[in-house]
């Protein structure tokens, strides 16, 4: 069954955004790291480069005290490790 809609699509599902862009049905505003393989293969192209600043990485704001909940401490450690691995 095929369904054709003439309406805007808005989603926070990265896989759906990529699929829509790959099918030529729309534009996707998504981090470059998510689509590097598609860009390298020529399946997707960058648009509006002058208006898309580079993504410097995530910023996390949290209360600065010594009693962080363990899940938050684990998340902070995870993000720090990812940032360190990305710059290595």
C-alpha positions as a printed Julia matrix, in Angstrom:
88×3 Matrix{Float64}:
  0.0    0.0    0.0
  1.42   3.4   -0.96
  0.26   6.65   0.54
  1.05  10.01  -0.98
  0.73  13.05   1.25
  1.22  16.67   0.35
  2.06  17.92   3.82
  5.14  18.92   5.8
  6.98  16.32   7.84
  8.48  17.14  11.2
 10.17  14.47  13.3
 12.93  13.94  15.82
 13.66  10.44  14.46
 17.09  10.63  12.81
 16.57   7.4   10.87
 13.32   8.71   9.4
 14.94  12.05   8.47
 17.74  10.22   6.68
 15.32   7.91   4.86
 13.24  10.87   3.67
 16.34  12.68   2.42
 17.67   9.55   0.71
 14.32   9.09  -1.03
 14.5   12.65  -2.31
 11.33  13.61  -0.48
 12.76  16.45   1.58
 15.63  18.1    3.39
 17.12  16.93   6.67
 18.76  19.17   9.25
 20.96  16.65  11.05
 24.46  16.41  12.47
 27.07  15.61   9.86
 28.51  12.73  11.88
 25.16  10.95  11.51
 25.34  10.92   7.71
 29.09  10.83   6.96
 28.82   7.54   5.03
 26.0    8.9    2.86
 27.93  12.12   2.18
 31.11  10.22   1.28
 29.17   7.93  -1.08
 27.42  10.87  -2.74
 23.95   9.71  -1.72
 23.43  12.99   0.16
 24.89  16.45  -0.37
 25.37  19.42   1.94
 23.18  22.45   1.43
 23.48  25.95   2.87
 27.02  25.38   4.2
 27.46  29.1    4.85
 24.55  29.02   7.3
 25.53  25.82   9.12
 28.22  26.4   11.73
 30.36  23.43  12.74
 29.12  21.39  15.68
 31.68  21.82  18.48
 30.19  19.08  20.65
 27.67  18.73  23.42
 27.45  21.07  26.35
 26.12  19.79  29.64
 25.04  22.08  32.44
 24.63  20.5   35.85
 24.8   21.56  39.47
 28.37  21.71  40.62
 28.32  19.88  43.91
 30.08  16.8   45.13
 26.94  14.7   45.53
 25.92  14.01  41.96
 23.47  11.15  41.48
 25.34   8.1   40.13
 23.41   8.02  36.82
 24.32  11.67  36.15
 27.98  11.02  37.06
 28.02   8.04  34.67
 26.5   10.15  31.89
 29.07  12.92  32.41
 31.9   10.37  32.36
 30.47   8.84  29.17
 30.29  12.22  27.39
 33.81  13.09  28.54
 35.15   9.79  27.2
 33.39  10.34  23.86
 34.83  13.85  23.56
 38.31  12.58  24.38
 38.03   9.74  21.83
 36.81  12.14  19.14
 39.82  14.41  19.55
 42.37  11.58  19.7
